Amino acid sequence: MTPPRLVCLGNLTIDDVVLPDGTEKSDCTGGDALYACLAARFFETASEMVAPVGSDWPKKIEEQIRKAGLSDLGLPPRNLPSLHNRIDYDANGGRVWTLFNGEEAFQTLSPVPDDIPQLYRSAEAFLVLAMTLEAQIDLVAALKRDSHALVALDPQEDYIAGNEERLKALISQCDIFLPSAEEARQLLGHDDWSAAARTFAELGPEIVVVKLGPDGSLLYDSRNGREIRVPALEADVVDTTGAGDSFCGAFMAALLQENCDLETAARAGSVAASFTVSGYGVDPLFVATSAQAKRRLVDWRR
């Protein structure tokens, strides 16, 4: 295989999703690394993931991943069960995560620098997805020390309280910061997204993208002081789990393409998210094709 241009680092999970009306769908295939990487491959086929695999990770999902063209080089085994979550959504779009395995398992099943295959280390960009704060700190430090690649960070909303200064220090080391509205609100205490993006950029990232769910995204490019607002692509929503991860993966993949501007990259992210929300778990991303995603992007921009 050829070296990937983009590497998505995160987790693999099994999720039980509970919608606001009480509808429950158990054992959905999930994990931020898988959402992001499958979405990234719509726009950059040379995208891979690094995500530890639990001892009970279903064989049928392993086969799906291989059929999707992903390598298992970045899927190191761990001798404990896979991460299993319950996600309860409320009518306002809020959610509560219940991690059945506990925080210690979450840390163990998050990637560490030594999990990154040698072949992947020459990638042009790394996307550090939501995991434990300690795992993110170790990964970003290693990537900044050992590579010249772009490093993008997607934070984890559950660890922010009490760790605001540690997270700000981590943000300062990254080239691109991709918080959700909730994460930005928790970090800064307000919902002025334009001011928030500029505040985050002052910490160090050249590009800040605040993901606003159904309201799209707000981007700020500190290199030229330019702010861009991009709407969300309308979609028939079933399950919003993984939409933000899919946005991040597709955004980063599109950004690596020649002459791609920030607005187009954000639209690519929204296109990927529109596929994700159309069903449960990552299943829609396994079915959709790169050609379909690119066509949806072109049609939207007309």
Coordinates of N, CA and C in Angstrom, one line a residue, residues 12-16 53-57 78-86 97-109:
L12 N -12.8 3.0 18.3 CA -13.9 2.2 17.7 C -14.9 1.8 18.8
T13 N -16.2 1.9 18.5 CA -17.1 1.7 19.6 C -18.3 0.9 19.1
I14 N -19.1 0.3 20.0 CA -20.4 -0.2 19.8 C -21.3 0.7 20.6
D15 N -22.3 1.3 19.9 CA -23.2 2.3 20.5 C -24.7 1.8 20.6
D16 N -25.3 2.1 21.7 CA -26.8 1.9 21.8 C -27.3 3.4 21.8
V53 N -8.3 -2.0 18.8 CA -9.5 -2.9 18.6 C -9.6 -3.8 19.8
G54 N -10.8 -3.8 20.4 CA -11.1 -4.6 21.6 C -11.1 -6.1 21.2
S55 N -11.0 -6.9 22.2 CA -11.0 -8.4 22.1 C -12.2 -9.0 21.5
D56 N -13.4 -8.3 21.6 CA -14.6 -8.8 21.2 C -15.2 -8.1 20.0
W57 N -14.3 -7.3 19.3 CA -14.7 -6.5 18.1 C -15.3 -7.5 17.1
R78 N -6.2 -4.8 21.6 CA -6.1 -4.6 23.0 C -6.8 -5.8 23.7
N79 N -6.3 -6.2 24.8 CA -6.8 -7.4 25.5 C -7.9 -7.0 26.5
L80 N -8.9 -6.3 26.0 CA -10.1 -6.0 26.9 C -11.2 -5.8 25.9
P81 N -12.5 -5.8 26.4 CA -13.6 -5.7 25.5 C -13.7 -4.3 24.8
S82 N -14.3 -4.3 23.7 CA -14.5 -3.0 23.0 C -15.3 -2.0 23.8
L83 N -15.1 -0.7 23.5 CA -15.9 0.3 24.1 C -17.3 0.2 23.7
H84 N -18.2 0.3 24.7 CA -19.6 0.2 24.5 C -20.3 1.4 25.2
N85 N -21.0 2.1 24.4 CA -21.7 3.3 24.9 C -23.2 3.3 24.8
R86 N -23.9 4.1 25.6 CA -25.3 4.4 25.4 C -25.4 5.9 25.2
W97 N -23.9 10.7 27.4 CA -23.2 9.5 27.1 C -23.0 8.7 28.3
T98 N -23.2 7.4 28.2 CA -22.9 6.5 29.3 C -21.9 5.5 28.8
L99 N -20.7 5.5 29.4 CA -19.6 4.6 29.0 C -19.6 3.4 29.9
F100 N -20.1 2.3 29.3 CA -20.2 1.1 30.1 C -18.8 0.5 30.6
N101 N -17.8 0.7 29.8 CA -16.5 0.1 30.2 C -15.8 0.9 31.2
G102 N -16.0 2.2 31.4 CA -15.3 3.0 32.4 C -14.2 3.8 31.7
E103 N -13.7 4.8 32.5 CA -12.7 5.7 32.0 C -11.3 5.0 31.7
E104 N -11.0 4.0 32.5 CA -9.7 3.3 32.4 C -9.7 2.6 31.0
A105 N -10.8 1.9 30.7 CA -10.9 1.2 29.4 C -10.8 2.2 28.2
F106 N -11.5 3.4 28.4 CA -11.4 4.4 27.4 C -10.0 4.9 27.1
Q107 N -9.2 5.0 28.2 CA -7.8 5.4 28.0 C -7.0 4.3 27.3
T108 N -7.2 3.0 27.7 CA -6.5 1.9 27.1 C -6.9 1.7 25.6
L109 N -8.1 2.0 25.3 CA -8.6 1.8 23.9 C -8.5 3.1 23.1

